[in-house]
Coordinates of C-alpha atoms and ligand atoms in Angstrom, one line a residue:
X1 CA 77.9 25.3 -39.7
X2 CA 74.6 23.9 -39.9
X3 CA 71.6 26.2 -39.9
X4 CA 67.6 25.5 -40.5
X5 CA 65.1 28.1 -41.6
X6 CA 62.0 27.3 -40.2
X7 CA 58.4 28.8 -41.1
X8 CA 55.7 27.3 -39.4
X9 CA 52.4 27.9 -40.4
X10 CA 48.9 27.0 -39.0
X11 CA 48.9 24.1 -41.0
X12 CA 52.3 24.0 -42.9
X13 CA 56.2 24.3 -42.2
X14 CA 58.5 24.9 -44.5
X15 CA 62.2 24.6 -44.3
X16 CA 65.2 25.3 -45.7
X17 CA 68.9 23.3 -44.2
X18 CA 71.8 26.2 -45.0
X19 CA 75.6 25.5 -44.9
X20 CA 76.7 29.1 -43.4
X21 CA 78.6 31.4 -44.1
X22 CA 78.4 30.3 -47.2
X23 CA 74.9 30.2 -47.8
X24 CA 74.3 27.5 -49.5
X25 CA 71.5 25.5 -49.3
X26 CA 71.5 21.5 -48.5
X27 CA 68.1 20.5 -49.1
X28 CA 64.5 22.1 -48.6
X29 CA 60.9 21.0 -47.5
X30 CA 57.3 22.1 -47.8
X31 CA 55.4 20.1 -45.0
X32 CA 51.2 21.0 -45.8
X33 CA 48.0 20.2 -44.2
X34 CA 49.1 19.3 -41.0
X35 CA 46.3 18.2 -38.5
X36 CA 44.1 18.1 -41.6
X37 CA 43.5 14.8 -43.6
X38 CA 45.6 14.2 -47.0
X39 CA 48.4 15.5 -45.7
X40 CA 52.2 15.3 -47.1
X41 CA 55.2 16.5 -47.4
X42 CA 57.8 17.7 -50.5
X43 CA 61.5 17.7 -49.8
X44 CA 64.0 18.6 -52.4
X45 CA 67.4 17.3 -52.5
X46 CA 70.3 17.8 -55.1
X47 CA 67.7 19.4 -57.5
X48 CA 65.4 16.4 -57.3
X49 CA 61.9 17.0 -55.1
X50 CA 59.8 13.6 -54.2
X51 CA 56.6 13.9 -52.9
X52 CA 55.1 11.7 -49.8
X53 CA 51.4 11.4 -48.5
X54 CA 51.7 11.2 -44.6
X55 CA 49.5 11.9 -41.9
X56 CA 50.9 14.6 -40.2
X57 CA 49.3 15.0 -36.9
X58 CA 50.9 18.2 -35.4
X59 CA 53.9 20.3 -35.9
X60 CA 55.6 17.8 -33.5
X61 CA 55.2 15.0 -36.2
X62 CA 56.9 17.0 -39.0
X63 CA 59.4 18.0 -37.0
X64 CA 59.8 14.3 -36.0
X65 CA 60.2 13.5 -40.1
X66 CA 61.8 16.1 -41.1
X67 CA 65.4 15.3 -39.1
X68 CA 64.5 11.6 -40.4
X69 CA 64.9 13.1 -43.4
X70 CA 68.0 14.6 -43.1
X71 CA 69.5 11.9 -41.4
X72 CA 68.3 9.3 -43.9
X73 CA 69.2 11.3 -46.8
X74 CA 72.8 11.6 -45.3
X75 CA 72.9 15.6 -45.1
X76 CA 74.0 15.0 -41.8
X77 CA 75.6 12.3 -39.6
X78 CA 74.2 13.3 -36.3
X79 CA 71.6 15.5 -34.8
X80 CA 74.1 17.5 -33.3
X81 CA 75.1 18.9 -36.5
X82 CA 72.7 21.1 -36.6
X83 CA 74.0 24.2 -34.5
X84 CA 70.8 26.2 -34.9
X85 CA 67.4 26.7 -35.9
X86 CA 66.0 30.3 -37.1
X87 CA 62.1 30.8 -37.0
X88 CA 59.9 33.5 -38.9
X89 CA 57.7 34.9 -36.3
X90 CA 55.0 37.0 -37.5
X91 CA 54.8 39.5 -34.5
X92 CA 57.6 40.9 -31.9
X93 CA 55.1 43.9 -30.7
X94 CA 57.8 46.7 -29.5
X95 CA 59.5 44.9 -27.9
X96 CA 61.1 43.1 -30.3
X97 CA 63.4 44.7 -32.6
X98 CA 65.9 42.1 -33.2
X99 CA 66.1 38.9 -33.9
X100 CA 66.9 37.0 -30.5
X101 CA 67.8 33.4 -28.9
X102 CA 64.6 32.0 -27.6
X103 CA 63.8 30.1 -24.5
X104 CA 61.1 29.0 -22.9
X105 CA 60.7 32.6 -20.6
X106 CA 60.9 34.3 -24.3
X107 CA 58.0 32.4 -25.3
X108 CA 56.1 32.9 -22.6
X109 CA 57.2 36.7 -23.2
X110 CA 56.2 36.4 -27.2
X111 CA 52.6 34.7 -26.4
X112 CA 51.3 37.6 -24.6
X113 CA 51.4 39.3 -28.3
X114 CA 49.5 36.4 -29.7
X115 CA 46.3 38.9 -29.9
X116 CA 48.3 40.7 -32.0
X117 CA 48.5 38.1 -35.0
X118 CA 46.4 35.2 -33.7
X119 CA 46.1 33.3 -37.1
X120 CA 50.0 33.5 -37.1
X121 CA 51.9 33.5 -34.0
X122 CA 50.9 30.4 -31.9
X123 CA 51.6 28.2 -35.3
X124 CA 55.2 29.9 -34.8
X125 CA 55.5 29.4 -31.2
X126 CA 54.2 25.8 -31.5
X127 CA 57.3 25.0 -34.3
X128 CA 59.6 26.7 -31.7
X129 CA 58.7 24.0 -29.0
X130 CA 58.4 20.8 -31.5
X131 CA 62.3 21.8 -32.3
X132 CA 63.4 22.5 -29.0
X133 CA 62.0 18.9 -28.0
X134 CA 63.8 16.8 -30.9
X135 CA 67.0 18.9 -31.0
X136 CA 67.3 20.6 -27.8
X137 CA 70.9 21.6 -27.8
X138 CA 70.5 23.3 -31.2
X139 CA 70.3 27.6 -30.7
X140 CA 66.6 28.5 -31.4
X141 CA 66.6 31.8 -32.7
X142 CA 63.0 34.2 -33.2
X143 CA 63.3 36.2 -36.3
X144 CA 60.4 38.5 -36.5
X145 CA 58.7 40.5 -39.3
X146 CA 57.5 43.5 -37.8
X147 CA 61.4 43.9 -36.7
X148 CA 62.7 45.5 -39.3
X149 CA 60.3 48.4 -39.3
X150 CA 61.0 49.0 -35.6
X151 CA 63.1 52.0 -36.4
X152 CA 59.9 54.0 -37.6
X153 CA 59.4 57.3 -35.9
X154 CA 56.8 58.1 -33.3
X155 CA 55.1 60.3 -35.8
X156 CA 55.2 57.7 -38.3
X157 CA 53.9 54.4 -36.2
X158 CA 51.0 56.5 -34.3
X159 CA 47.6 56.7 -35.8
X160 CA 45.9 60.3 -34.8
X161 CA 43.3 57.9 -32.3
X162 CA 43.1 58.6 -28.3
X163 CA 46.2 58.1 -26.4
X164 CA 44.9 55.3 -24.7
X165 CA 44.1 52.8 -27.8
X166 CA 48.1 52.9 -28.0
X167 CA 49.1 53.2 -24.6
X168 CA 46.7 50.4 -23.2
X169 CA 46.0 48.7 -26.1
X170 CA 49.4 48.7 -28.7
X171 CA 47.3 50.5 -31.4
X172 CA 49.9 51.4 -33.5
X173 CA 51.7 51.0 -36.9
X174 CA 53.8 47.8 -36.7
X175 CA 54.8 47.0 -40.4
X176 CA 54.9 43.7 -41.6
X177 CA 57.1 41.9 -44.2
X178 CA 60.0 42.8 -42.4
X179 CA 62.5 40.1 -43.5
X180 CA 61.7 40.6 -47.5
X181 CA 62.2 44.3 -47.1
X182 CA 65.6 44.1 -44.9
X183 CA 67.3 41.7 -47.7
X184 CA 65.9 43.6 -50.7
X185 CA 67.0 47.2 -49.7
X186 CA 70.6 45.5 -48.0
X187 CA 71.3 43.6 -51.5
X188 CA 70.5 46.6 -54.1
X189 CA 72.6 48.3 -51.7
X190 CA 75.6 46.1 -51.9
X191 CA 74.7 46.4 -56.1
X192 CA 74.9 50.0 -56.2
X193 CA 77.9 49.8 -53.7
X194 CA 76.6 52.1 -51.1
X195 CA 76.0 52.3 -47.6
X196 CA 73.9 55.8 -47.9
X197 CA 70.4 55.6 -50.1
X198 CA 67.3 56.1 -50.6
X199 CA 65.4 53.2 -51.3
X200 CA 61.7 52.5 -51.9
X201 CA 60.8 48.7 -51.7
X202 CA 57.9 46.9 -53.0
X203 CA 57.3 43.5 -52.2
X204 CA 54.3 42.5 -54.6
X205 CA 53.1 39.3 -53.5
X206 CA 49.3 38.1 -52.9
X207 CA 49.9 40.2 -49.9
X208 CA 51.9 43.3 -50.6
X209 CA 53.8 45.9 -48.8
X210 CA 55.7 49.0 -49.7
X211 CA 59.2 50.7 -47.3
X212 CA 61.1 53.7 -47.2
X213 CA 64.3 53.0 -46.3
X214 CA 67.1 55.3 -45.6
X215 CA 70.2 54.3 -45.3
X216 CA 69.6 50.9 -44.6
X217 CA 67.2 51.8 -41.9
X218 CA 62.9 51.6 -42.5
X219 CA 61.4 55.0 -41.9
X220 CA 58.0 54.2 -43.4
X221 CA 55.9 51.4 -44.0
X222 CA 52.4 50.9 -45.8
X223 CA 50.9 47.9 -43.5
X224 CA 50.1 49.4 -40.2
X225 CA 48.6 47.4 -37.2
X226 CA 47.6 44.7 -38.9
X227 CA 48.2 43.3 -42.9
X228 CA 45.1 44.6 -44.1
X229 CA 46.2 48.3 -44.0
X230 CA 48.4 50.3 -47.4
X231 CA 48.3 48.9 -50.9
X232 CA 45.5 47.0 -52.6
X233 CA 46.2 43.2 -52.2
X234 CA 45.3 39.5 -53.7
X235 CA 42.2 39.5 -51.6
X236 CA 43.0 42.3 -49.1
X237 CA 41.6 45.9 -49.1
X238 CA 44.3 48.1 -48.3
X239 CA 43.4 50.9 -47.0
X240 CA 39.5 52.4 -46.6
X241 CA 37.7 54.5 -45.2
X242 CA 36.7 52.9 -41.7
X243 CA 33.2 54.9 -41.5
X244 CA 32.2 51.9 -44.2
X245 CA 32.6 48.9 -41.9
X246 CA 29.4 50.1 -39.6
X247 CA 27.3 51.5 -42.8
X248 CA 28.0 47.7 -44.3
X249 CA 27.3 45.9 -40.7
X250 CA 23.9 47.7 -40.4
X251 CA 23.2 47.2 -43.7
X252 CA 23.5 43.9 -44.4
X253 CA 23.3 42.5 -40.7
X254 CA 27.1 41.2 -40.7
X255 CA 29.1 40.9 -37.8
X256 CA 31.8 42.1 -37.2
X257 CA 33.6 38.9 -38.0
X258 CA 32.3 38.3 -41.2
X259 CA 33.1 41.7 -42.2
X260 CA 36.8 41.7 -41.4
X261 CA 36.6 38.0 -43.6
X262 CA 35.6 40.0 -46.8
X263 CA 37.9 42.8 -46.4
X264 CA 40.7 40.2 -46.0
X265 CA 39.8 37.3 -47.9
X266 CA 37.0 38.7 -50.5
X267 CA 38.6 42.1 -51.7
X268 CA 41.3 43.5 -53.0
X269 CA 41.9 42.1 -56.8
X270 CA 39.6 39.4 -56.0
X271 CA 36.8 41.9 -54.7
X272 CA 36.8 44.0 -57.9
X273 CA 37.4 41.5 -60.6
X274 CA 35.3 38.6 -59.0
X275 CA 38.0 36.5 -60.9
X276 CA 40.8 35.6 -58.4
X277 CA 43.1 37.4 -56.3
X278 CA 46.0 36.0 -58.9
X279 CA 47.6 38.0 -60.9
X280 CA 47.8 35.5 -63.7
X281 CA 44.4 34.8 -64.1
X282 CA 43.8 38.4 -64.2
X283 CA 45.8 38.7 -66.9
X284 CA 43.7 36.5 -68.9
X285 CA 41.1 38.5 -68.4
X286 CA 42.3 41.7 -69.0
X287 CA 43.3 40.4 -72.7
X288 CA 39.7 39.7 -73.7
X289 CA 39.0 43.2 -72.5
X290 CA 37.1 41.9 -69.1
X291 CA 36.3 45.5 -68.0
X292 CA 36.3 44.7 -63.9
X293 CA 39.6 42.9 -63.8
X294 CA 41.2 46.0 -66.1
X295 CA 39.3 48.2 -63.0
X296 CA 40.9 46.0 -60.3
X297 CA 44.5 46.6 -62.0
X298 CA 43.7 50.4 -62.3
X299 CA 43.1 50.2 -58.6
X300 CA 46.4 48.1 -57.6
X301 CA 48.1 50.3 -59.4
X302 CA 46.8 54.1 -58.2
X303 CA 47.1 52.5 -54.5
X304 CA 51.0 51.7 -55.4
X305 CA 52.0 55.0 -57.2
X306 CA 50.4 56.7 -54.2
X307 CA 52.6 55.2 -52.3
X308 CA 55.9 55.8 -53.9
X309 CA 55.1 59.2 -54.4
X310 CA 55.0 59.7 -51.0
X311 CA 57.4 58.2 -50.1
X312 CA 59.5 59.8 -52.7
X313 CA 58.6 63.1 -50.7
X314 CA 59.1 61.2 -46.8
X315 CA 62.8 60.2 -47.8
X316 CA 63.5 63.5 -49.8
X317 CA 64.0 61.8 -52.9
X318 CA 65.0 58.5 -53.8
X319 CA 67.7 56.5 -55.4
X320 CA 66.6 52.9 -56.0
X321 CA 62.8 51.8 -56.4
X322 CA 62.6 47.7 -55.9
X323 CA 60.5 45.4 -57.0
X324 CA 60.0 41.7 -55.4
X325 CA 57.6 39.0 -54.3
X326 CA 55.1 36.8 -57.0
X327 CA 54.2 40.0 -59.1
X328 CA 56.8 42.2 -58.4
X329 CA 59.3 39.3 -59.5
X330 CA 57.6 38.2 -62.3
X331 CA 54.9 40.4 -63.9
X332 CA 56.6 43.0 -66.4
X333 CA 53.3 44.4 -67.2
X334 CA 52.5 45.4 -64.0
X335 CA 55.7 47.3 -63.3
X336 CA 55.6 49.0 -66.6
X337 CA 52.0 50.3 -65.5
X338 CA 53.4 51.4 -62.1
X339 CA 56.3 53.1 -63.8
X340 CA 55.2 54.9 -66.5
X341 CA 52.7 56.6 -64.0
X342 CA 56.1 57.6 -62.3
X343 CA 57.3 60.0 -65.3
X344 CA 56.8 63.3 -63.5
X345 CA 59.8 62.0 -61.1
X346 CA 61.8 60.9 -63.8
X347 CA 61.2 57.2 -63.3
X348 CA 61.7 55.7 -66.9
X349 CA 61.3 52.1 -67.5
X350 CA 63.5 50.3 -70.0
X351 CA 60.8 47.9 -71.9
X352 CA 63.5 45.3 -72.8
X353 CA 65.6 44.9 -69.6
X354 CA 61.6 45.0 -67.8
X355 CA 60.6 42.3 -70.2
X356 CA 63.6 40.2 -69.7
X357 CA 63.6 40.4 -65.7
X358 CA 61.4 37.4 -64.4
X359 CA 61.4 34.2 -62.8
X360 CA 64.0 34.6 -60.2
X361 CA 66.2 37.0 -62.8
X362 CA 67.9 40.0 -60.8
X363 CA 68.6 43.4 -62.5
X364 CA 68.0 46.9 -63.3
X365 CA 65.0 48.2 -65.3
X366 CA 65.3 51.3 -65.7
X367 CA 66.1 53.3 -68.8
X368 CA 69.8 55.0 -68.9
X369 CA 67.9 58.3 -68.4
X370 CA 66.2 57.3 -65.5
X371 CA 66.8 59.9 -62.4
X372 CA 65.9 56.7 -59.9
X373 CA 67.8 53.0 -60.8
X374 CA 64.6 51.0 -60.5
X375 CA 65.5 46.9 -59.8
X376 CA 64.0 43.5 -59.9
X377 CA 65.6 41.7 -56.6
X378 CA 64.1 38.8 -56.0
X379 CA 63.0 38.2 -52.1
X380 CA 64.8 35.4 -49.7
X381 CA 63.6 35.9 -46.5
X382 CA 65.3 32.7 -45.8
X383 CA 68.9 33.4 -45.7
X384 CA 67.7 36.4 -43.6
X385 CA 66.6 33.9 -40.9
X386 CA 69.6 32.0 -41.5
X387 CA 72.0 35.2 -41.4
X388 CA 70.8 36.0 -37.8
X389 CA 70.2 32.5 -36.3
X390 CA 74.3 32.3 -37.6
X391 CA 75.5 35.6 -36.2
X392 CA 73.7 35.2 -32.7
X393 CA 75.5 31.8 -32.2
Ligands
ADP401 P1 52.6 35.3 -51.0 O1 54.0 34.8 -50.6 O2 52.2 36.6 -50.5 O3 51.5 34.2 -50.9 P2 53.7 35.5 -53.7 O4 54.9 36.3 -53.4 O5 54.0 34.1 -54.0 O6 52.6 35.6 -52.6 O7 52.9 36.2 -54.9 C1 51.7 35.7 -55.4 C2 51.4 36.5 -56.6 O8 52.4 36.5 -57.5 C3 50.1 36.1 -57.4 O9 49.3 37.2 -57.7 C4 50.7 35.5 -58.6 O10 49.9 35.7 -59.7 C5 52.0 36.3 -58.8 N1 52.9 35.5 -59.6 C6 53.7 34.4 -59.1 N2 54.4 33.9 -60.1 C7 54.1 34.6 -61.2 C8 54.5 34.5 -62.6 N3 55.4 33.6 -63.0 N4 54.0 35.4 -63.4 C9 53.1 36.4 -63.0 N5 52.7 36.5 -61.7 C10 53.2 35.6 -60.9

């Protein structure tokens, strides 16, 4: 059965066509600055990826090219062929716990949480509708990312702020991520051949997230109402003190606006090494001894460890630590800082098997005498959408 994994963006949508059960993957596409000028688009085919420049009007016109494609490059014979289309979407609110089959009165439904995650849900929504228009007798299926932290506890998704902030206005712990976190904790779990654990995951990417997750199920999550909350981030703050967002509007005269831009586009490792928000480039730096990207490190790195730890006390212990996303995946130096700061719960790293563990390489890295496994699993939130968009038809 034919199933596509949709992402739609504000300006991009990327896609990936899966023959299911078995997984595998057909062919795959990066559409990018649609309704912007020099757009185009990259498809990849049989291990071969061509680029083409093409103006790409709206979602509507990429969607429009994009079964072209599929059709001209013979994947498949027939729109029908394609029994169903899963879509990342960024926010489900409380409501949404599951992935679910859309239509058009569970749109309407998800739009009222388009306050909620403004940049990202109407870019979804609008994907939704530009499929359902060219293939309308596919299954649209909503796959969201605060799902998978829906199990959290009420004393774990409440901040201490009057009642009515939550019960009027949703002011609450939602957890985002979802998607990288449910595959990475389910797959070290089928490795370690158990259905009871205790894992810790980190997804490491330029924006980062860590989850408790016990027994399969999230109990804890380090993003919080919105993205900006937990660990220090590419250009993201993590978590501060609030009381500094008036001292900084009165005084430097910034609105409120501007100051929510530089706490999510001008902090984080970006903010304290004034280099990039990339960990590459900061590694550069850190090799000629460049004293503010070493800081921004030192500060990545306390706001992770803080998070395990306590975690490591939330789940009572823990079996498997994870690492995934850009850094997590691929920066050995990074997790050997994190780690060694973990020796006092008997979290050893194994230098060799950390070192060898990059660039889409699964394993373990942890030394035999390690009381926690620790793993590198790389992330596919893709064949999670794919997954449930199957299973629901
Ligand atoms: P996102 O999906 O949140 O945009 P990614 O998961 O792609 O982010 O992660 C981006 C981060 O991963 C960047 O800091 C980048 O430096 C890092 N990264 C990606 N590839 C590598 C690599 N090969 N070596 C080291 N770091 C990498």
């Amino acid at each position: 059965m034919y199933i596509l994994s949709v992402n739609s963006g504000s300006s991009s949508l990327k896609f990936q066509m899966y023959d299911m059960p078995e997984e595998k993957v057909l062919i795959s596409g990066t559409f990018e600055r649609i309704g912007l000028e020099n757009s185009f688009y990259t498809i990849k085919l049989n291990g071969e990826k061509v680029r083409k420049e093409k103006n790409l009007e709206n979602h509507e016109v990429a969607v429009n090219i994009l079964i072209d494609e599929l059709v001209d490059n013979k994947v498949i014979n027939s729109l029908d062929e394609i029994a169903g289309v899963g879509h990342r979407i960024v926010h489900g609110g409380s409501k949404y716990s599951k992935s679910i089959v859309l239509d058009k009165n569970i749109l309407d439904d998800i739009s009222k949480l388009n306050e909620l995650a403004p940049l990202h849900n109407p870019a979804n929504i609008s994907g939704v509708y530009a499929f359902m228009k060219k293939i309308p007798n596919a299954v649209q299926v909503g796959c969201f990312d605060t799902a998978f932290h829906q199990t959290l506890q009420e004393d774990k998704f409440r901040y201490a702020v009057p009642d009515l902030w939550y019960e009027k206005y949703g002011v609450r712990k939602y957890g985002f991520h979802g998607m990288s976190h449910k595959y990475v904790s389910e797959r070290v779990m089928n490795i370690i051949n158990k259905t009871k654990a205790n894992v810790i995951v980190c997804h490491l990417g330029n924006g980062g997230s860590i989850s408790a997750v016990k027994d399969g199920k999230c109990i804890d999550t380090t993003m919080g109402f919105t993205p900006n909350a937990g660990i220090v981030m590419g250009s993201r703050s993590g978590d501060i003190d609030y009381g500094i967002i008036p001292y900084i509007m009165k005084k430097t005269g910034m609105s409120i606006t501007e100051v929510d831009n530089e706490l999510n586009k001008k902090s984080g490792l970006l903010g304290i090494s004034k280099v990039s928000s990339d960990s590459r480039d900061l590694d550069e730096k850190v090799k000629e001894n460049h004293k503010p990207s070493i800081l921004a490190y030192e500060l990545y790195v306390n706001s992770i460890v803080g998070y395990i730890a306590k975690y490591y006390v939330e789940l009572g212990g823990v079996d498997v630590l994870c690492f995934t996303a850009g850094i997590g995946e691929n920066a050995p130096n990074i997790r050997k800082l994190i780690i060694d700061k973990l020796s006092c719960l008997g979290i050893k790293i194994d230098e060799e098997k950390n070192n060898e563990c990059r660039f889409g390489k699964e394993g373990v890295i942890s030394s035999t005498d390690s009381e926690v496994l620790v793993y590198v699993i790389p992330t596919d939130e893709e064949v999670v959408i794919a997954r449930d968009t199957y299973s629901l038809i």
